[in-house]
PDB file of C-alpha atoms in Angstrom:
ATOM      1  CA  UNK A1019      -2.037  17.346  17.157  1.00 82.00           C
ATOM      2  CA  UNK A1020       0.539  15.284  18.501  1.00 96.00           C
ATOM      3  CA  UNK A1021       2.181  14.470  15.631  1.00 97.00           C
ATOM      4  CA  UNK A1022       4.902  11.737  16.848  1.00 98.00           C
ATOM      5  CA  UNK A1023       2.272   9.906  19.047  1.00 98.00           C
ATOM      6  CA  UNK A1024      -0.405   9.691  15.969  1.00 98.00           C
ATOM      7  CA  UNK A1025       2.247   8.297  14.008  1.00 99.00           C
ATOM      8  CA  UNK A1026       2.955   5.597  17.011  1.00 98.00           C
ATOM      9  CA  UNK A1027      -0.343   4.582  17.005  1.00 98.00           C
ATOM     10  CA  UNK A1028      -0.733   4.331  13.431  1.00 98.00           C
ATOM     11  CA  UNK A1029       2.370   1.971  13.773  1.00 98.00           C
ATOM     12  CA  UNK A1030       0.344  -0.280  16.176  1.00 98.00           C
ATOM     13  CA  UNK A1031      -2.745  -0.046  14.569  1.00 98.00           C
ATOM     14  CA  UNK A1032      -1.504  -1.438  11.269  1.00 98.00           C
ATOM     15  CA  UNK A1033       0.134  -4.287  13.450  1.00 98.00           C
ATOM     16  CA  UNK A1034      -2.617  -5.083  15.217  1.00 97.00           C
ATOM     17  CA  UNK A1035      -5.888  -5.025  13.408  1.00 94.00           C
ATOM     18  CA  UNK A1036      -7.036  -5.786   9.947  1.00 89.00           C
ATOM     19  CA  UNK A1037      -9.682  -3.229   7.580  1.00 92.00           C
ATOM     20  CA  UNK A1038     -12.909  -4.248   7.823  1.00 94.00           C
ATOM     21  CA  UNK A1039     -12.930  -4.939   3.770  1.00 96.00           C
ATOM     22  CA  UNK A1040     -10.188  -7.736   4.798  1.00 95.00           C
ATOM     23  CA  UNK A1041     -12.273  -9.258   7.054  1.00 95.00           C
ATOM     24  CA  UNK A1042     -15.878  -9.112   5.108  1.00 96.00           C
ATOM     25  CA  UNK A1043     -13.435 -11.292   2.213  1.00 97.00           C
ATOM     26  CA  UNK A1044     -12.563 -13.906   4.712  1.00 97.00           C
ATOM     27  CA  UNK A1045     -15.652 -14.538   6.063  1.00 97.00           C
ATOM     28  CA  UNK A1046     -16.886 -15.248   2.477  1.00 97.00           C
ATOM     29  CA  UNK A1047     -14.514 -17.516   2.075  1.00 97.00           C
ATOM     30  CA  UNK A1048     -15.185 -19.402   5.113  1.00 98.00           C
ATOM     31  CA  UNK A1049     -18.812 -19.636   3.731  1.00 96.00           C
ATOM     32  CA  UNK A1050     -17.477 -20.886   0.540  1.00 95.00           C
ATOM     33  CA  UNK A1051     -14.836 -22.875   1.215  1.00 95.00           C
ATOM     34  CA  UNK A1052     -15.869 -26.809   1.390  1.00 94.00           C
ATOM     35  CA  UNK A1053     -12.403 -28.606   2.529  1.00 94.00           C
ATOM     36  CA  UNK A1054     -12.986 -28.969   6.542  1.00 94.00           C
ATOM     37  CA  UNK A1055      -9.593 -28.335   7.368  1.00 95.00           C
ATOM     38  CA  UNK A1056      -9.301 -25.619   5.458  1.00 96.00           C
ATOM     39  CA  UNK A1057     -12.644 -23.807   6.587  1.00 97.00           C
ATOM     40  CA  UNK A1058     -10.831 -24.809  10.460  1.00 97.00           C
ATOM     41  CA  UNK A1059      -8.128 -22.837   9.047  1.00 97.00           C
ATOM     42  CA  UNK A1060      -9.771 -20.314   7.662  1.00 97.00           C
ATOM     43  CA  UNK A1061     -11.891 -19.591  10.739  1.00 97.00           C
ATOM     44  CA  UNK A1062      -8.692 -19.685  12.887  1.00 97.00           C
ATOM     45  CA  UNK A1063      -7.268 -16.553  11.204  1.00 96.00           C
ATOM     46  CA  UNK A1064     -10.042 -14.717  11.473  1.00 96.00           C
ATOM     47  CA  UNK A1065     -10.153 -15.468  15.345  1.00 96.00           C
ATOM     48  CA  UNK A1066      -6.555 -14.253  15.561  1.00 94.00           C
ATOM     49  CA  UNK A1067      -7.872 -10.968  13.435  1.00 94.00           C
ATOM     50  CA  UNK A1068     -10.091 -10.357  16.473  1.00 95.00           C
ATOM     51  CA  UNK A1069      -7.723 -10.850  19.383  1.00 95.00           C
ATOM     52  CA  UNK A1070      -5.005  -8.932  17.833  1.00 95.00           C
ATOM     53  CA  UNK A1071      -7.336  -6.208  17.312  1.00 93.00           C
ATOM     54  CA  UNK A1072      -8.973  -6.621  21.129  1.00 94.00           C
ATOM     55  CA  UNK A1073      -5.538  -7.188  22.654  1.00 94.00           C
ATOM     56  CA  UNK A1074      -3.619  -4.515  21.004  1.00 94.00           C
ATOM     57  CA  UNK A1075      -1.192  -7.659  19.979  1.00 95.00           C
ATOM     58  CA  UNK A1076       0.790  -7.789  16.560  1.00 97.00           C
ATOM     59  CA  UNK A1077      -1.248  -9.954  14.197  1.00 96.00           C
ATOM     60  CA  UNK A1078       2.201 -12.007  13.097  1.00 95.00           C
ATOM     61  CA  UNK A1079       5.598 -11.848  15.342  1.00 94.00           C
ATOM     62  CA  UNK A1080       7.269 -11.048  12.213  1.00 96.00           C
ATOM     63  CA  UNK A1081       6.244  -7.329  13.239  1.00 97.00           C
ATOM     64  CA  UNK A1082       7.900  -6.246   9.529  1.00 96.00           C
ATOM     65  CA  UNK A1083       9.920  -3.328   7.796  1.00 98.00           C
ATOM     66  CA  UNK A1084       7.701  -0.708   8.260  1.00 98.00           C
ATOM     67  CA  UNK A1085       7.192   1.608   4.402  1.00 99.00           C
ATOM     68  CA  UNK A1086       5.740   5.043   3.717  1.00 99.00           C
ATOM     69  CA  UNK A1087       4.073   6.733   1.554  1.00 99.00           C
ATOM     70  CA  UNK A1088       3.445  10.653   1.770  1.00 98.00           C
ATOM     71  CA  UNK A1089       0.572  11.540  -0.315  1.00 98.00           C
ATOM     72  CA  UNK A1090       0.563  15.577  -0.770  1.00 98.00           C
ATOM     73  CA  UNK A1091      -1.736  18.059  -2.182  1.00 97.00           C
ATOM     74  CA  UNK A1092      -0.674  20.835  -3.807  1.00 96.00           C
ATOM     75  CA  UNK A1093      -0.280  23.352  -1.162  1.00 97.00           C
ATOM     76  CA  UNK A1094       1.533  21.254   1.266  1.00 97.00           C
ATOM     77  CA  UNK A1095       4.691  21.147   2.442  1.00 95.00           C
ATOM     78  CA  UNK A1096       7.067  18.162   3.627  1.00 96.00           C
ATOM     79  CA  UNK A1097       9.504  20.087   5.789  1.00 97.00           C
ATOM     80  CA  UNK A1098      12.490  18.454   7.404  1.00 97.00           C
ATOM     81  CA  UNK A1099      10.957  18.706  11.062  1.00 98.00           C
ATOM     82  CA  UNK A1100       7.911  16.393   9.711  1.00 98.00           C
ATOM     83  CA  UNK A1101      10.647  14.010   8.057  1.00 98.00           C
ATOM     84  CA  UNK A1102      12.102  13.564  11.784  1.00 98.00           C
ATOM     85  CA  UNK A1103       8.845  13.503  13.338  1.00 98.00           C
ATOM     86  CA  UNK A1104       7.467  10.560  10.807  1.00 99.00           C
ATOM     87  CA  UNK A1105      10.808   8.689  11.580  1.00 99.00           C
ATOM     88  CA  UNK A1106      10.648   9.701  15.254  1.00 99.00           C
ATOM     89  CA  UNK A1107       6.765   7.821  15.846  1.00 99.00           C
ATOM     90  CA  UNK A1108       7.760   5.171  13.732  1.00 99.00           C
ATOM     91  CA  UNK A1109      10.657   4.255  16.282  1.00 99.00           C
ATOM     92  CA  UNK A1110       8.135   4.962  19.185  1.00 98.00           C
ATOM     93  CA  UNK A1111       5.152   2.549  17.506  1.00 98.00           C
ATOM     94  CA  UNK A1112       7.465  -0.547  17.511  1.00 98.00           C
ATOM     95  CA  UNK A1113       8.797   0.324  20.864  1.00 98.00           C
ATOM     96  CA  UNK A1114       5.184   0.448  21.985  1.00 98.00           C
ATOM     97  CA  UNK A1115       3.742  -2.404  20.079  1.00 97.00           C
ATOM     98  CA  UNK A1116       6.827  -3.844  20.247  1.00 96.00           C
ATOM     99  CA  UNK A1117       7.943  -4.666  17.747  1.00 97.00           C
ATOM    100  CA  UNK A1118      10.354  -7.867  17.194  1.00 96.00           C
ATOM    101  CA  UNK A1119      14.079  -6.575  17.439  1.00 97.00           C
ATOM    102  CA  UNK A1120      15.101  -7.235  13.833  1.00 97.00           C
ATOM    103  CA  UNK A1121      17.670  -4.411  13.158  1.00 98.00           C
ATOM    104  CA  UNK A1122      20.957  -5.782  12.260  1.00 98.00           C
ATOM    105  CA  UNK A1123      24.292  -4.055  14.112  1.00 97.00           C
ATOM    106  CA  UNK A1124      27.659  -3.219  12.530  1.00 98.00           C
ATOM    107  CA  UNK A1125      29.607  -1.940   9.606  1.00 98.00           C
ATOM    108  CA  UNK A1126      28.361  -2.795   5.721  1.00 98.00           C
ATOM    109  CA  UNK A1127      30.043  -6.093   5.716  1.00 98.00           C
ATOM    110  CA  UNK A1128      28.946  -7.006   9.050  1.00 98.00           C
ATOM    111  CA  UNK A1129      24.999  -6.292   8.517  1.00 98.00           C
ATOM    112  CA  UNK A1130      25.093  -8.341   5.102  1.00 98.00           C
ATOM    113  CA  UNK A1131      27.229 -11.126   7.198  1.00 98.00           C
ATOM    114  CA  UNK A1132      24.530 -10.520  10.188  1.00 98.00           C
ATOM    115  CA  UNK A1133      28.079 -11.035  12.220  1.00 98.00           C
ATOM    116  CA  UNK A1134      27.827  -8.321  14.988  1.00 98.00           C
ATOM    117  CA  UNK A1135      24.367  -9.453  15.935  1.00 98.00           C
ATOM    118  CA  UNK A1136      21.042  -7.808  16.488  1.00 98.00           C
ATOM    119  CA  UNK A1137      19.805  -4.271  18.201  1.00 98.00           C
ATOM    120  CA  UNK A1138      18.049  -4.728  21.250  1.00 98.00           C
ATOM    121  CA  UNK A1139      15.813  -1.645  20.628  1.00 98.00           C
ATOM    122  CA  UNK A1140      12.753  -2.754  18.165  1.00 98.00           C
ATOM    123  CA  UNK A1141      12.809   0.783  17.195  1.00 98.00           C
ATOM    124  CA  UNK A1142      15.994   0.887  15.421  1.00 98.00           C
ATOM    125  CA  UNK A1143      14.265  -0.898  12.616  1.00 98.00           C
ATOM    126  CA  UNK A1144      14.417   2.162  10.275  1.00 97.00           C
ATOM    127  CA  UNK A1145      11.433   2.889   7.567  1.00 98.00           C
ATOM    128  CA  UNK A1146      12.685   1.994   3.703  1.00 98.00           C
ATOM    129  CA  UNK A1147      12.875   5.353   1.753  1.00 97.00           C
ATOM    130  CA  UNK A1148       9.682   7.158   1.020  1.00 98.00           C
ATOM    131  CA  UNK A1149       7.549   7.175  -1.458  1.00 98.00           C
ATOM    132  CA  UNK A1150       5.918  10.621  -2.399  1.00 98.00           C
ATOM    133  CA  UNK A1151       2.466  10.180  -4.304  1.00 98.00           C
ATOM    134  CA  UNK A1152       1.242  13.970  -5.532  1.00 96.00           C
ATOM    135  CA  UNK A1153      -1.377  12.310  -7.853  1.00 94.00           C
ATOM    136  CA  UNK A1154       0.506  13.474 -10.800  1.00 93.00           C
ATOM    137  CA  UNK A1155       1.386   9.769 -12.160  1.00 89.00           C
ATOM    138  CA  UNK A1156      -0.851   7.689 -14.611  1.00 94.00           C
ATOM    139  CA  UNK A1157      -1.638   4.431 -12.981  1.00 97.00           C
ATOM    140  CA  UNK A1158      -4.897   2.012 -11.854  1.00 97.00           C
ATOM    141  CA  UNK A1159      -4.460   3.406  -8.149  1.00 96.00           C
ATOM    142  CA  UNK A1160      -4.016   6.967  -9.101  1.00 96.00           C
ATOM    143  CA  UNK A1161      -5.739   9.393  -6.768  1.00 93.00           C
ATOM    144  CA  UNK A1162      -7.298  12.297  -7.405  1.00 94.00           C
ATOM    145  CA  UNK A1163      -5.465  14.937  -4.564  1.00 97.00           C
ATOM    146  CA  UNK A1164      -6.917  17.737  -3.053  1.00 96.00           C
ATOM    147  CA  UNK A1165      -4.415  20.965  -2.340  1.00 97.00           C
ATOM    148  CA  UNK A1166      -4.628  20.611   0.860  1.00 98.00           C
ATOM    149  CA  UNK A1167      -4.043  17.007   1.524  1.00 98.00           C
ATOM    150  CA  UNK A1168      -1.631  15.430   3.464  1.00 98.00           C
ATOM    151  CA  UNK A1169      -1.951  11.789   4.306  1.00 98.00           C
ATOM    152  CA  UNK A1170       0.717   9.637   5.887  1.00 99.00           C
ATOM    153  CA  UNK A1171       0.428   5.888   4.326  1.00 99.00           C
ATOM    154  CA  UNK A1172       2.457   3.000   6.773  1.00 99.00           C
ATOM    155  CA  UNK A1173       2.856  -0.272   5.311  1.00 98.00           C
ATOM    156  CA  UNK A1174       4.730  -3.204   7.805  1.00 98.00           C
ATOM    157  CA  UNK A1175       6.004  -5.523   5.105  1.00 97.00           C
ATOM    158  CA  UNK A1176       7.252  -9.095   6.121  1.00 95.00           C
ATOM    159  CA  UNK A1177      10.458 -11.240   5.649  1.00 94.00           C
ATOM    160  CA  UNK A1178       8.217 -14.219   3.942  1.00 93.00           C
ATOM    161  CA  UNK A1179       6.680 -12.632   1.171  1.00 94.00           C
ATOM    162  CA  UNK A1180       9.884 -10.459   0.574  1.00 95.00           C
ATOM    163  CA  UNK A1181      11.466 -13.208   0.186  1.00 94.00           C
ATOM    164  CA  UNK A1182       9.149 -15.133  -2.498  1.00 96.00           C
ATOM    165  CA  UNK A1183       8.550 -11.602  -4.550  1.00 97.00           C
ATOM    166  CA  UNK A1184      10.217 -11.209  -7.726  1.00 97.00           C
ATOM    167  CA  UNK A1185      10.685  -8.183  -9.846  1.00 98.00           C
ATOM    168  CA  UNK A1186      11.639  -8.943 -13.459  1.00 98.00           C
ATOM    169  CA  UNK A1187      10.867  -7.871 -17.420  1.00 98.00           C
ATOM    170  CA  UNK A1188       8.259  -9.723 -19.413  1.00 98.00           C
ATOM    171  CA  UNK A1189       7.999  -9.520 -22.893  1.00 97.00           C
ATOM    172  CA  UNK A1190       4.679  -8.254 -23.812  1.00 98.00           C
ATOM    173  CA  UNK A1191       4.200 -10.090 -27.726  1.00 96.00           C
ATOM    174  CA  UNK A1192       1.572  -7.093 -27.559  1.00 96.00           C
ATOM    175  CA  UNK A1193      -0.447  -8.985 -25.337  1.00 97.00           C
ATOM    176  CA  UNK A1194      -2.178  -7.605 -22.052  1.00 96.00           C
ATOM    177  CA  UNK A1195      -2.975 -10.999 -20.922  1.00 97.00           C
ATOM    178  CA  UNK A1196       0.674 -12.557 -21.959  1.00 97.00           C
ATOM    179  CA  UNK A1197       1.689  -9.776 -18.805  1.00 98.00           C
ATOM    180  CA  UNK A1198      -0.321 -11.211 -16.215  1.00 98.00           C
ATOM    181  CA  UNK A1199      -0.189 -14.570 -17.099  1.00 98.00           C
ATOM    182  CA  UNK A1200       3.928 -14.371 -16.647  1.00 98.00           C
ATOM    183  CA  UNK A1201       2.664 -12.688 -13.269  1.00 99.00           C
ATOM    184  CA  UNK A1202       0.228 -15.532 -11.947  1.00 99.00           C
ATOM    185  CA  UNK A1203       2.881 -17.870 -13.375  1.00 98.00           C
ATOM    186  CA  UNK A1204       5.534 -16.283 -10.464  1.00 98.00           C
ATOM    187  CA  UNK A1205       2.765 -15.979  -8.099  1.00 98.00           C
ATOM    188  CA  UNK A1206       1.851 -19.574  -8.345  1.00 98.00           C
ATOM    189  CA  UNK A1207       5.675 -20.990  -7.740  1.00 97.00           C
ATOM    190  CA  UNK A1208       5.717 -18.115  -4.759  1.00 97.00           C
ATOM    191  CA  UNK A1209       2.469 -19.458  -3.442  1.00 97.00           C
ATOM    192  CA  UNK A1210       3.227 -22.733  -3.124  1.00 95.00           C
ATOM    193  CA  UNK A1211       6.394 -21.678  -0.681  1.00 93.00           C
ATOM    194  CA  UNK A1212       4.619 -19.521   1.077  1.00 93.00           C
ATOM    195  CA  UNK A1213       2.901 -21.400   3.898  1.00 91.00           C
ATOM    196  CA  UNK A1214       0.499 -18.679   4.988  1.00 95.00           C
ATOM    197  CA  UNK A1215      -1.541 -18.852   3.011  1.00 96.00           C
ATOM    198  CA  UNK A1216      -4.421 -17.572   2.219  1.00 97.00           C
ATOM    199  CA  UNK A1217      -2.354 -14.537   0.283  1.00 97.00           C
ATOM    200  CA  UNK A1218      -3.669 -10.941  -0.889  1.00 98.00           C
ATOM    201  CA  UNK A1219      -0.626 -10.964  -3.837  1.00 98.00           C
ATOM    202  CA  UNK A1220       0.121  -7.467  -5.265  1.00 98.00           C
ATOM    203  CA  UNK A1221       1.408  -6.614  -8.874  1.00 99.00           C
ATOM    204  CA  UNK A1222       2.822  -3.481 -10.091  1.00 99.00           C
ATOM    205  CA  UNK A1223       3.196  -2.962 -13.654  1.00 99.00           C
ATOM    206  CA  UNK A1224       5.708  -0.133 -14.944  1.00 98.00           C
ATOM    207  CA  UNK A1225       9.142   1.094 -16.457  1.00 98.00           C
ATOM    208  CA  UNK A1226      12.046   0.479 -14.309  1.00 98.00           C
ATOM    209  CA  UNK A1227      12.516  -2.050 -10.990  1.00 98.00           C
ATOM    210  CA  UNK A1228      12.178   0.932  -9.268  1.00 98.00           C
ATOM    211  CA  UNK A1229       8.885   2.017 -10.621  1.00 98.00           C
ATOM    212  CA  UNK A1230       7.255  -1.073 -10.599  1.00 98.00           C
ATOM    213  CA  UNK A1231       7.740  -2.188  -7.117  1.00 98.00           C
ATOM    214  CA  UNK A1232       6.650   1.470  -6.373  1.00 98.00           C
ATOM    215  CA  UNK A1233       3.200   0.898  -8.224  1.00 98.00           C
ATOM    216  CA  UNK A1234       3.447  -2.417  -6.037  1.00 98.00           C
ATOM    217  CA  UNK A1235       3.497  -0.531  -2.743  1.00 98.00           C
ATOM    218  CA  UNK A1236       0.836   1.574  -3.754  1.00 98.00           C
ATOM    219  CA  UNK A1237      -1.681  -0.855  -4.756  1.00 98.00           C
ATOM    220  CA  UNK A1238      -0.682  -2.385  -1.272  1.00 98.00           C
ATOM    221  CA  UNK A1239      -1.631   1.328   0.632  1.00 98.00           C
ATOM    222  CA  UNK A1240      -4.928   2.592  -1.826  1.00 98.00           C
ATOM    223  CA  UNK A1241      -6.226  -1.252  -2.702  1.00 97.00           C
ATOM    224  CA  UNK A1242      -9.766  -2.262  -1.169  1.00 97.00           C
ATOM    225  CA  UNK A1243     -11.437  -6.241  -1.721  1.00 98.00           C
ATOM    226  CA  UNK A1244     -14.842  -4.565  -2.043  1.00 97.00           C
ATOM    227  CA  UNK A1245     -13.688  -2.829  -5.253  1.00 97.00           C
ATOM    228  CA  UNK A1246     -11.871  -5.375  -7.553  1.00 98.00           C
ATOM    229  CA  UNK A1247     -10.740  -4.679 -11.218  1.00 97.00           C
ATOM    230  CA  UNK A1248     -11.720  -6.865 -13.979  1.00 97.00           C
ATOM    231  CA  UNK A1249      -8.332  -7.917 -14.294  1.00 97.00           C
ATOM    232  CA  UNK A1250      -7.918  -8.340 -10.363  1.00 98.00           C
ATOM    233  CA  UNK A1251     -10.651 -10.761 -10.324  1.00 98.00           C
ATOM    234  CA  UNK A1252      -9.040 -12.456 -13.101  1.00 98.00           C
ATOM    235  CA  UNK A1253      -5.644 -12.892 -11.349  1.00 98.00           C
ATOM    236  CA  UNK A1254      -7.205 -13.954  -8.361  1.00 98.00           C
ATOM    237  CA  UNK A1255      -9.567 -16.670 -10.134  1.00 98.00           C
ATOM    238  CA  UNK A1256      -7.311 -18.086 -11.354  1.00 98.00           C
ATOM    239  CA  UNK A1257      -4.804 -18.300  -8.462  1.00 98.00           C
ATOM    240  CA  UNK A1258      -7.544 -20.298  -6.522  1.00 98.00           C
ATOM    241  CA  UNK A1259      -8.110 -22.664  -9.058  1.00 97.00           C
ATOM    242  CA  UNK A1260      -4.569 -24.106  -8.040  1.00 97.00           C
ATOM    243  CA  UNK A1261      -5.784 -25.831  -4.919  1.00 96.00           C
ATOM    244  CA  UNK A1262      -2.996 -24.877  -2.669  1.00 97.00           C
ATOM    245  CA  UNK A1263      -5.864 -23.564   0.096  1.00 97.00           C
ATOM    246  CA  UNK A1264      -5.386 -21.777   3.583  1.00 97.00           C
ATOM    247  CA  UNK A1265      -1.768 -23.047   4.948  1.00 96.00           C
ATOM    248  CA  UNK A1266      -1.239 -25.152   1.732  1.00 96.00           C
ATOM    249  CA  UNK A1267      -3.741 -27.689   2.782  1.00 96.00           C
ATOM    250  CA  UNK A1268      -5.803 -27.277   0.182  1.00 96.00           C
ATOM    251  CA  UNK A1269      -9.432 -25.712  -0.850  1.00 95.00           C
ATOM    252  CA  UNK A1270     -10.926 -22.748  -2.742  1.00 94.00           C
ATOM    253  CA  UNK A1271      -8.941 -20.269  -0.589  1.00 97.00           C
ATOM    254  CA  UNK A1272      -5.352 -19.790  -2.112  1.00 98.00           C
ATOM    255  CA  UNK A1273      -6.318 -15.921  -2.326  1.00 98.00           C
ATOM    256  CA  UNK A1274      -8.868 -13.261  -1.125  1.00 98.00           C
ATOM    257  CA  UNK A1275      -8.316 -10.969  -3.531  1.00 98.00           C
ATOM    258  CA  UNK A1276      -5.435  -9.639  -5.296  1.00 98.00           C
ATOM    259  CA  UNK A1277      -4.165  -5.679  -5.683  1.00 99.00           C
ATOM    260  CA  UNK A1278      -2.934  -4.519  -9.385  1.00 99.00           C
ATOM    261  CA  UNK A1279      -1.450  -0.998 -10.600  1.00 99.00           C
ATOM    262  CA  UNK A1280      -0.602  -0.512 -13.355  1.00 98.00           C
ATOM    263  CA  UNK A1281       1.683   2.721 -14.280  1.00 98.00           C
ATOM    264  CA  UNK A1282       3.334   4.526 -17.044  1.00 97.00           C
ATOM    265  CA  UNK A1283       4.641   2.125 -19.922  1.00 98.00           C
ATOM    266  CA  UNK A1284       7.482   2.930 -22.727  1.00 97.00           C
ATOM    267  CA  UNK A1285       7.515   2.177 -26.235  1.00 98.00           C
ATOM    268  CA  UNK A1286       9.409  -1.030 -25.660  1.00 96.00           C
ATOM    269  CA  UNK A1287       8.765  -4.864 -26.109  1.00 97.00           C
ATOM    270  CA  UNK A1288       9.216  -5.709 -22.660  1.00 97.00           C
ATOM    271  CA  UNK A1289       7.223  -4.734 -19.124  1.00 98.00           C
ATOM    272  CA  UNK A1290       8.854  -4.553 -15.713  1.00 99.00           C
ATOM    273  CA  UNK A1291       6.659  -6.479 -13.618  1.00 99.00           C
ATOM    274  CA  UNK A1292       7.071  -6.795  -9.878  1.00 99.00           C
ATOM    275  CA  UNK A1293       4.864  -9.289  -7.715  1.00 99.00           C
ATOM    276  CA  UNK A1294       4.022  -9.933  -3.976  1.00 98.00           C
ATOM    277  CA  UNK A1295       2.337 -12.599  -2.688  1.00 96.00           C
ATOM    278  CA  UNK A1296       1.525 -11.252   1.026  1.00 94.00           C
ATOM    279  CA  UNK A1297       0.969 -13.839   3.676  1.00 93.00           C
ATOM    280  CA  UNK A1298      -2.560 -13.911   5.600  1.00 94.00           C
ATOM    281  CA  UNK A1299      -2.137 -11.068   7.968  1.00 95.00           C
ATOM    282  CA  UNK A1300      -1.404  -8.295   5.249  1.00 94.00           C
ATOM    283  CA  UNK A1301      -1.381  -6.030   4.257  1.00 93.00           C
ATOM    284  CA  UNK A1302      -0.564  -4.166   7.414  1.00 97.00           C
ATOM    285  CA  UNK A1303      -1.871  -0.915   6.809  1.00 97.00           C
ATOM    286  CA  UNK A1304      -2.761   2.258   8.857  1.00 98.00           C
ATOM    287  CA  UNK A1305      -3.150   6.074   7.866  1.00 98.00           C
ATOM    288  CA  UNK A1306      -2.563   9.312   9.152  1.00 98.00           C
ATOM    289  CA  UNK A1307      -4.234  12.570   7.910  1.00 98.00           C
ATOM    290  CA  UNK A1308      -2.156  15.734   8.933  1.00 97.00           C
TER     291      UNK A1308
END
């Protein structure tokens, strides 16, 4: 196996088509949804689903920041050469897609400032740090692992809902619901600003910031819309009952679903919630089993 060029075309493949679990949601919703513009709307997307996926052609120009997760069996190994190699196709799938330049030039200063400009490469836009999932941590989303599994999880995550996420504490008041009510509560402010609508939001549930936007990127990777929680089709009914629609014009069709993990918790009175609202083409994700 080639490894680099799998990885590139994982890259592109995340970019450029959406699962088929994705697209069986939307087409409900086009059935359901009674607002004419927003149906218009709704069947617009899902015409840009299948071009992007016929054309090869990123779903959004805002290509993302591309995330991984390594999720390892028992009796595998993440050697150094494999770290180089998954950094290596990433660089070669935005080249190839390509990618939007988006990776910022210059000393610490000058990338906060955004003051020496822009790379023209598209694959200089480096991964974020990796997450390594061996199965061993109590969650919603955890997997059961086989030894010899080795499966390499990209995510492309976008400026807009990056921007409108919000990882905070909540206190609890020993209350499950008093939790994801706070959530829905950000969610709905986020959703509002979003503009793509409609969203697939994400909400980890953990310790620390760290851990909970972990959890976050997880439900994002392992979450499927034909196998919603309880408490996932709670969030999500009662994010569409706030009429913001496809494109915030309004309708049944503020979400299609919504992702929820929740992790390891402390004897504490508060939760460290972190929430995503996604924008219509994500999540962005493709997989690659070594």
């Amino acid at each position: 196996m080639d490894i680099i060029n799998e990885i590139s075309n994982s890259i592109i493949k995340a970019s450029t088509s959406f699962p088929e679990d994705r697209k069986r949601a939307l087409k409900k919703a086009i059935g359901n949804e009674e607002d004419k513009n927003s149906k218009w709307v709704l069947k617009q997307i899902y015409e840009n689903y299948e071009v992007a996926s016929e054309k090869k052609l990123p779903l959004c120009d805002d290509t993302g920041i591309p995330h991984v997760i390594v999720e390892m069996g028992s009796e595998r190994e993440l050697s150094g050469q494999l770290i180089s190699n998954i950094y290596e196709g990433i660089a070669e799938g935005l080249r190839n897609l390509p990618a939007r330049p988006m990776a910022v030039k210059g000393s610490d200063n000058e990338r906060v400032s955004q003051s020496a400009g822009l790379f023209d490469d598209a694959g200089k836009m480096a991964p974020a740090p990796f997450i390594i999932d061996t199965g061993k941590d109590l969650s919603t989303y955890q997997r059961e692992i086989n030894p010899d599994t080795l499966n390499l999880h990209f995510i492309l995550e976008g400026g807009g809902p990056e921007i409108r996420g919000k990882t905070y504490r909540v206190f609890h008041k020993r209350s499950y619901i008093n939790v994801l009510d706070t959530a829905i509560q950000w969610l709905s402010e986020s959703l509002e600003k979003l503009g793509c609508t409609p969203s697939i939001p994400s909400i980890g549930i953990g310790r620390t910031h760290y851990e909970a936007s972990s959890l976050l990127l997880k439900s994002v990777a392992y979450g499927n819309l034909d196998n919603q929680s309880e408490i996932e089709n709670y969030v999500s009914g009662e994010l569409n009952k706030l009429n913001i629609g496809p494109l915030g014009l309004g309708g049944k069709t503020t979400v299609l679903g919504s992702f929820i993990n929740i992790g390891n918790q402390r004897a504490s009175g508060v939760r460290i919630v972190s929430i995503r609202p996604a924008c219509f083409v994500e999540p962005r994700v493709a997989t690659v089993s070594l």
